[in-house]
Coordinates of C-alpha atoms in Angstrom, one line a residue:
M29 CA -0.1 1.0 17.1
I30 CA -1.8 4.5 16.6
K31 CA 0.0 4.9 13.4
T32 CA -1.1 1.7 12.4
L33 CA -4.8 2.4 13.2
Q34 CA -4.5 5.6 11.2
R35 CA -3.0 3.9 8.1
K36 CA -5.8 1.4 8.2
F37 CA -8.8 4.2 8.4
I38 CA -6.6 5.9 5.5
V39 CA -6.6 3.0 3.3
T40 CA -10.6 1.9 4.3
A41 CA -11.8 5.3 3.4
M42 CA -10.0 5.8 0.4
T43 CA -11.0 2.2 -0.9
A44 CA -14.6 3.4 -0.1
I45 CA -13.9 6.6 -1.7
S46 CA -12.2 5.0 -4.8
V47 CA -15.1 2.5 -5.4
L48 CA -17.6 5.3 -5.1
L49 CA -15.9 7.6 -8.0
L50 CA -15.4 4.4 -10.1
L51 CA -19.1 3.6 -9.8
L52 CA -20.1 7.2 -10.5
L53 CA -17.5 8.1 -13.1
G54 CA -18.0 4.9 -14.8
T55 CA -21.7 5.2 -15.0
I56 CA -21.2 8.6 -16.4
N57 CA -19.2 7.0 -19.2
I58 CA -21.5 4.4 -19.8
L59 CA -24.8 6.6 -20.0
N60 CA -22.9 9.0 -22.5
I61 CA -21.7 6.0 -24.8
Y62 CA -25.4 4.8 -24.7
Y63 CA -26.7 8.1 -25.3
V64 CA -24.4 9.3 -28.1
G65 CA -24.8 5.9 -29.7
N66 CA -28.5 6.0 -29.3
Q67 CA -28.4 9.4 -31.2
V68 CA -26.1 7.9 -33.9
D69 CA -28.6 5.1 -34.3
K70 CA -31.6 7.9 -34.9
K71 CA -29.5 10.0 -37.3
L72 CA -28.5 7.2 -39.4
E73 CA -32.2 6.0 -39.6
M74 CA -33.2 9.5 -40.6
I75 CA -30.6 9.9 -43.0
S76 CA -31.2 6.7 -44.6
Q77 CA -35.1 6.8 -44.9
N78 CA -34.7 10.3 -47.0
E79 CA -31.8 8.4 -49.0
G80 CA -29.3 11.4 -48.3
N81 CA -31.7 13.9 -49.7
P82 CA -33.0 16.7 -47.5
D83 CA -35.6 17.3 -49.8
N84 CA -37.3 14.3 -48.7
I85 CA -37.7 15.3 -45.2
P86 CA -41.2 16.2 -44.5
M87 CA -42.3 19.5 -43.7
A88 CA -45.0 22.0 -44.2
P89 CA -44.5 24.0 -47.7
G90 CA -42.5 27.1 -47.0
E91 CA -41.8 26.4 -43.5
M92 CA -38.9 24.7 -41.7
P93 CA -39.3 21.9 -39.2
P94 CA -39.7 23.1 -35.6
R95 CA -36.8 22.7 -33.3
G96 CA -36.5 20.4 -30.6
P97 CA -37.1 21.0 -26.9
Y98 CA -34.4 22.9 -24.8
G99 CA -32.8 24.0 -28.3
M100 CA -32.1 20.8 -29.6
K101 CA -31.6 20.3 -33.5
N102 CA -34.7 19.3 -35.9
D103 CA -34.4 16.6 -38.6
Y104 CA -33.4 19.0 -41.1
D105 CA -30.3 20.6 -38.6
T106 CA -29.1 17.2 -38.1
F107 CA -29.3 16.2 -41.5
M108 CA -27.3 19.2 -42.6
S109 CA -24.7 18.9 -39.9
S110 CA -23.8 15.3 -40.5
N111 CA -21.2 13.8 -42.6
F112 CA -22.3 11.0 -44.6
F113 CA -22.2 9.4 -48.3
V114 CA -24.8 7.7 -50.2
V115 CA -24.2 4.7 -52.9
R116 CA -27.2 3.5 -54.8
F117 CA -27.5 0.2 -56.1
D118 CA -29.5 -1.4 -59.2
R119 CA -31.5 -4.9 -59.1
N120 CA -28.5 -6.2 -60.7
G121 CA -26.0 -5.3 -58.2
D122 CA -24.3 -2.6 -59.9
I123 CA -23.6 1.0 -58.9
V124 CA -25.8 3.7 -60.4
Y125 CA -25.3 6.4 -58.3
S126 CA -23.2 7.7 -55.5
D127 CA -23.0 10.9 -53.6
V128 CA -20.1 12.2 -51.6
S129 CA -20.9 15.9 -51.3
R130 CA -21.6 15.7 -47.9
I131 CA -18.1 14.2 -46.8
S132 CA -14.6 15.7 -47.6
S133 CA -12.6 12.9 -46.4
V134 CA -14.0 10.1 -48.7
S135 CA -13.4 10.1 -52.6
E136 CA -16.1 8.9 -54.9
E137 CA -13.9 5.8 -55.8
E138 CA -13.5 4.9 -52.0
A139 CA -17.1 5.6 -51.3
K140 CA -18.1 2.9 -54.2
E141 CA -15.5 0.4 -52.7
L142 CA -16.7 0.5 -49.3
A143 CA -20.1 0.2 -50.6
E144 CA -19.3 -2.8 -52.7
K145 CA -17.8 -4.6 -49.8
V146 CA -20.8 -3.9 -47.6
Y147 CA -23.3 -4.7 -50.2
T148 CA -21.7 -8.6 -50.9
Q149 CA -21.9 -8.8 -47.0
N150 CA -25.6 -8.9 -47.3
D151 CA -25.8 -7.0 -43.7
L152 CA -28.9 -4.5 -43.2
S153 CA -26.5 -2.6 -40.8
G154 CA -23.0 -2.5 -39.1
K155 CA -19.8 -0.8 -38.9
I156 CA -17.0 -0.6 -41.1
D157 CA -13.6 1.5 -40.6
S158 CA -15.1 4.7 -38.4
F159 CA -18.5 4.3 -40.6
E160 CA -21.9 3.2 -39.6
Y161 CA -24.1 2.1 -42.4
M162 CA -27.5 1.0 -43.3
V163 CA -28.9 -0.5 -46.4
R164 CA -32.4 0.0 -47.4
D165 CA -34.4 -0.5 -50.3
S166 CA -34.8 2.3 -52.4
R167 CA -38.1 4.7 -52.2
M168 CA -38.1 4.5 -56.0
G169 CA -38.8 0.9 -55.8
F170 CA -35.9 -0.5 -57.4
G171 CA -32.5 -1.6 -55.8
K172 CA -31.1 -0.6 -52.6
V173 CA -29.2 2.1 -51.1
V174 CA -26.5 2.3 -48.7
V175 CA -26.1 4.9 -46.6
F176 CA -22.5 5.6 -44.7
L177 CA -22.5 7.8 -41.8
D178 CA -19.1 8.8 -40.1
T179 CA -18.9 8.3 -36.6
S180 CA -15.5 9.6 -35.6
G181 CA -16.8 12.6 -34.1
D182 CA -18.8 10.7 -31.8
I183 CA -15.7 8.3 -31.0
Y184 CA -13.6 11.4 -30.2
S185 CA -16.8 12.6 -28.2
Y186 CA -16.4 9.2 -26.0
I187 CA -12.8 9.8 -25.4
R188 CA -13.1 13.1 -24.5
V189 CA -15.6 12.5 -21.8
L190 CA -13.4 9.8 -20.6
F191 CA -10.3 11.5 -20.4
L192 CA -12.2 14.6 -18.7
S193 CA -13.7 12.3 -16.5
A194 CA -10.7 10.3 -15.2
A195 CA -8.6 13.7 -14.9
I196 CA -11.4 14.9 -12.7
G197 CA -11.8 11.6 -11.0
I198 CA -7.9 11.6 -10.3
A199 CA -8.0 15.3 -9.0
C200 CA -11.1 14.4 -6.5
W201 CA -9.1 11.4 -5.4
L202 CA -6.0 13.1 -4.6
F203 CA -8.2 16.1 -3.0
M204 CA -10.0 13.5 -1.1
L205 CA -6.8 11.7 -0.1
L206 CA -5.2 14.8 1.5
F207 CA -8.7 15.5 3.4
V208 CA -8.9 12.0 4.8
I209 CA -5.0 12.2 6.2
L210 CA -6.2 15.5 7.7
L211 CA -9.2 14.4 9.3
S212 CA -8.0 10.7 10.4
K213 CA -6.0 12.3 13.2
Q214 CA -9.5 13.6 14.5
A215 CA -11.4 10.6 13.4
I216 CA -9.3 8.2 15.7
R217 CA -8.7 10.6 18.4
P218 CA -11.1 9.1 20.9
I219 CA -9.8 5.5 20.1
A220 CA -6.1 6.7 20.7
E221 CA -7.3 8.4 23.8
N222 CA -8.8 5.2 25.1
M223 CA -5.9 3.2 23.8
E224 CA -3.5 5.4 25.9
K225 CA -5.8 5.2 29.0
Q226 CA -5.7 1.7 29.0
K227 CA -1.8 1.4 28.2
Q228 CA -1.5 3.6 31.5
F229 CA -3.9 1.5 33.2
V230 CA -1.9 -1.6 32.5
T231 CA 1.3 0.1 33.1
N232 CA -0.1 1.5 36.5
A233 CA -1.9 -1.8 37.7
G234 CA 1.6 -3.6 36.8
H235 CA 3.6 -1.7 39.1
E236 CA 0.8 -1.9 41.8
I237 CA 0.6 -5.5 41.8
K238 CA 4.2 -6.1 41.9
T239 CA 4.4 -5.4 45.6
P240 CA 1.6 -7.6 46.4
I241 CA 3.0 -10.4 44.5
A242 CA 6.5 -9.6 46.4
I243 CA 4.9 -9.5 49.6
I244 CA 3.0 -13.0 49.3
Q245 CA 5.8 -14.9 47.9
S246 CA 8.2 -13.6 50.6
N247 CA 5.7 -14.7 53.4
T248 CA 5.1 -18.0 51.9
E249 CA 8.7 -18.5 51.6
A250 CA 8.9 -17.2 55.8
M251 CA 6.1 -19.9 56.4
E252 CA 7.9 -22.8 54.9
L253 CA 10.9 -21.6 57.0
Y254 CA 8.8 -22.2 60.2
N255 CA 6.4 -25.1 59.1
G256 CA 8.1 -26.6 56.1
E257 CA 7.0 -26.6 52.7
N258 CA 3.9 -28.4 51.8
K259 CA 1.6 -28.6 48.8
W260 CA -0.3 -25.4 49.5
S261 CA 2.9 -23.3 49.9
K262 CA 4.2 -24.7 47.0
N263 CA 1.1 -24.0 45.0
I264 CA 1.2 -20.6 45.9
K265 CA 4.9 -20.0 45.0
E266 CA 4.1 -21.2 41.5
Q267 CA 1.1 -19.5 41.1
T268 CA 3.2 -16.0 42.1
V269 CA 5.7 -16.7 39.5
R270 CA 3.2 -17.4 36.9
L271 CA 1.4 -13.9 37.8
N272 CA 5.0 -12.4 38.1
E273 CA 5.6 -13.4 34.2
L274 CA 2.1 -12.3 33.3
M275 CA 2.7 -8.8 34.5
K276 CA 6.0 -8.8 32.8
N277 CA 4.3 -9.6 29.6
L278 CA 1.4 -7.1 29.9
L279 CA 3.8 -4.4 30.8
T280 CA 6.1 -5.4 27.7
L281 CA 2.9 -5.1 25.2
A282 CA 2.0 -2.0 26.8
R283 CA 5.5 -0.6 26.3
M284 CA 5.9 -1.9 22.7
D285 CA 3.4 1.0 21.5
E286 CA 6.1 3.5 22.3
S287 CA 8.1 4.7 19.5
S288 CA 11.2 3.0 18.6
T289 CA 13.4 6.0 18.5
N290 CA 13.1 5.9 22.2
L291 CA 14.6 2.2 22.3
I292 CA 18.1 2.0 23.3
Q293 CA 19.8 0.1 20.2
S294 CA 22.9 -1.2 19.5
D295 CA 24.7 -3.7 17.5
F296 CA 25.2 -7.3 18.6
S297 CA 26.0 -11.0 17.5
L298 CA 22.4 -12.5 16.9
S299 CA 23.8 -15.7 16.3
Q300 CA 25.8 -16.1 19.4
L301 CA 22.7 -14.8 21.7
L302 CA 20.4 -17.4 19.7
A303 CA 23.0 -20.1 20.5
D304 CA 23.3 -19.1 24.3
H305 CA 19.8 -19.0 24.9
I306 CA 19.1 -22.4 23.4
E307 CA 21.4 -23.7 25.6
C308 CA 19.3 -22.6 28.8
F309 CA 16.4 -24.7 27.3
R310 CA 18.4 -28.0 26.6
E311 CA 17.8 -29.7 29.8
T312 CA 14.1 -29.4 29.8
L313 CA 14.3 -30.7 26.3
E314 CA 16.6 -34.0 27.3
L315 CA 14.2 -34.7 30.4
R316 CA 11.1 -34.8 27.9
R317 CA 13.4 -36.6 25.2
I318 CA 12.9 -34.1 22.7
T319 CA 15.6 -33.9 20.0
L320 CA 17.1 -30.5 19.2
Q321 CA 18.5 -29.7 15.9
T322 CA 20.1 -26.4 15.4
S323 CA 21.3 -24.5 12.3
I324 CA 22.4 -21.4 13.0
Q325 CA 24.8 -19.3 10.4
P326 CA 27.6 -17.7 12.3
M327 CA 28.7 -14.0 12.4
I328 CA 25.2 -12.4 11.9
S329 CA 24.8 -9.3 13.4
F330 CA 21.7 -7.0 14.3
R331 CA 20.9 -3.8 15.5
A332 CA 18.1 -3.4 18.2
N333 CA 17.6 -3.3 21.4
Q334 CA 19.3 -6.7 22.9
E335 CA 16.9 -7.3 25.9
H336 CA 13.9 -7.3 23.5
I337 CA 15.2 -9.7 20.9
T338 CA 16.3 -12.0 24.1
Q339 CA 12.7 -11.7 25.2
L340 CA 11.4 -12.5 21.6
I341 CA 13.7 -15.6 21.7
S342 CA 12.6 -16.7 25.0
A343 CA 8.6 -16.2 24.2
L344 CA 9.4 -18.7 21.0
M345 CA 11.2 -21.0 22.5
D346 CA 8.9 -21.4 25.6
N347 CA 6.2 -21.7 23.4
T348 CA 8.1 -24.7 21.7
V349 CA 9.0 -26.4 24.8
K350 CA 6.0 -26.4 26.1
Y351 CA 3.9 -27.8 23.1
T352 CA 6.2 -30.1 21.6
N353 CA 5.2 -33.9 22.1
E354 CA 7.2 -36.2 24.1
G355 CA 10.3 -37.8 22.1
G356 CA 9.3 -35.2 19.5
N357 CA 11.5 -32.9 17.4
V358 CA 12.8 -29.5 17.3
L359 CA 14.5 -27.4 14.8
V360 CA 15.9 -23.9 15.1
S361 CA 17.8 -22.0 12.3
L362 CA 18.9 -18.8 11.5
E363 CA 20.3 -17.5 8.2
R364 CA 21.1 -14.3 6.3
N365 CA 19.8 -14.1 2.6
H366 CA 21.2 -10.9 1.2
K367 CA 20.3 -8.2 3.5
R368 CA 17.2 -10.3 4.9
I369 CA 17.4 -12.2 8.1
K370 CA 15.2 -15.2 8.7
L371 CA 14.7 -17.1 12.2
Q372 CA 12.9 -20.1 12.1
F373 CA 11.3 -22.5 14.8
K374 CA 10.0 -25.7 14.0
N375 CA 8.5 -28.1 16.7
T376 CA 6.2 -31.4 16.4
C377 CA 3.2 -31.9 18.3
Q378 CA 0.7 -34.5 19.6
Q379 CA -2.5 -32.8 17.5
L380 CA -2.5 -29.3 15.6
P381 CA -5.0 -26.5 17.2
P382 CA -8.1 -26.6 15.5
V383 CA -7.7 -22.8 13.8
P384 CA -5.9 -21.1 11.1
P385 CA -2.1 -20.1 12.1
D386 CA -2.6 -16.7 12.2
K387 CA -5.1 -17.0 15.2
L388 CA -2.2 -18.5 17.3
F389 CA -1.1 -14.7 17.9
D390 CA -4.2 -13.4 19.4
R391 CA -3.7 -12.6 22.9
F392 CA -5.0 -15.1 25.5
Y393 CA -5.6 -17.6 23.0
R394 CA -5.7 -21.1 24.2
A395 CA -5.9 -23.7 21.9
D396 CA -6.3 -26.3 24.6
E397 CA -7.0 -24.7 28.0
A398 CA -6.4 -27.7 30.3
R399 CA -3.0 -28.4 28.9
T400 CA -2.0 -24.5 28.6
Q401 CA -2.5 -24.3 32.3
K402 CA -0.8 -27.6 33.1
N403 CA 2.3 -26.3 30.8
G404 CA 2.0 -22.9 32.7
G405 CA 1.1 -20.8 30.2
Y406 CA -1.2 -18.1 29.8
G407 CA -1.6 -17.2 26.3
I408 CA 0.3 -14.2 25.7
G409 CA 3.6 -15.2 24.6
L410 CA 3.1 -15.3 20.8
S411 CA 1.6 -11.7 21.2
V412 CA 4.7 -10.5 22.7
A413 CA 6.8 -12.0 20.1
Q414 CA 4.4 -10.5 17.5
S415 CA 4.8 -7.1 19.0
I416 CA 8.2 -7.3 19.5
T417 CA 8.9 -8.2 15.7
E418 CA 6.6 -5.4 14.6
T419 CA 8.5 -2.7 16.2
Y420 CA 11.6 -3.6 14.2
K421 CA 9.6 -3.6 11.1
G422 CA 10.0 -7.5 10.9
R423 CA 7.1 -10.1 10.1
I424 CA 6.1 -13.1 12.0
S425 CA 4.1 -16.0 10.6
A426 CA 3.1 -19.1 11.5
E427 CA 1.8 -22.4 9.4
Y428 CA 1.4 -26.0 9.8
E429 CA 3.3 -28.7 8.0
N430 CA 2.8 -32.4 7.8
G431 CA -0.3 -32.9 9.7
N432 CA 2.1 -32.4 13.1
T433 CA 4.5 -29.8 12.8
I434 CA 4.0 -26.1 13.8
V435 CA 6.5 -23.3 12.1
F436 CA 7.0 -20.0 13.4
T437 CA 8.8 -17.8 10.9
I438 CA 10.5 -14.4 11.5
R439 CA 12.0 -12.0 8.9
F440 CA 13.6 -9.2 9.7

């Protein structure tokens, strides 16, 4: 239980950390893409306005434009550091001028080919290959000018920030995982101590209660020897038996938290154990006219504490017998598929519980309080079965079928 609680703490903490890192790094990358894209648009707008000619940049005679705040580039420096080419068309749509001096990766023929493709699309701006383009009317009053800006460096900037942030995020996640693992023991220590005290209390109380139960039972039997059996003495004996069984189950639940390495385990025939134990319930089933069907694959062996598996089968069979309707059906099956063992208990009932099947494993849960008391149940048998199953790395589940059938399935 402590290891399960620690594992849940780690999973919950790391889920929160993962969401936080994804939001943080995602926001950084989105803002980076937005900022760089905005800068590219401004750069393209500025180059397009000046038609790729630095002489068109407005400035005072004999002066360079001032630099921006915090050392940011001015328009002239931005212009001179950009890779672009310019193609001019006349009114008839013929190319009259091209300038590829500001880029080395595009020839004049390639520049004209791209410009003609853009010109025929009649778009004022857009993206083609690794270039963003803008189409404007010529400053000279005739034709159009198309400016292509190389954005491959900006794409590399996106990718570089993305990979760096991913690497930093993974490194931080691994560091936080180690930190959370080390912290988890301290975080759950108060809960672990409380659970240990609770388990010790149940164990001590169970042993203490056994003595008065035995005394009450023996005194009741002694009174019956002198006065004979009556309804009051009979009720006393029935309730002491119920209380004794309840204490046994509580002690079993308390011991299930102990490490499985402390259990005495051996190989035994699960098929034979199941078949023998079912026979103990056959008479009760026949008295209630319940049809019992079995499908037990022979020679299935299992390594575990045999007493625990006996208690597991007993808890499920006891639950099945109690809640099968008069004249109903019970099916018990056992099979091995490859290395997996599947044990199943299926029974019809008068009415399905009005809760999800998983709720049936809650401790002291009662679907029908009056009926449970009448049948001698105390809402803990399925919890015991679940604890025993999980001790041996198995999984137990419940499901409803056909509107009147409950199926309990155990897989080891």
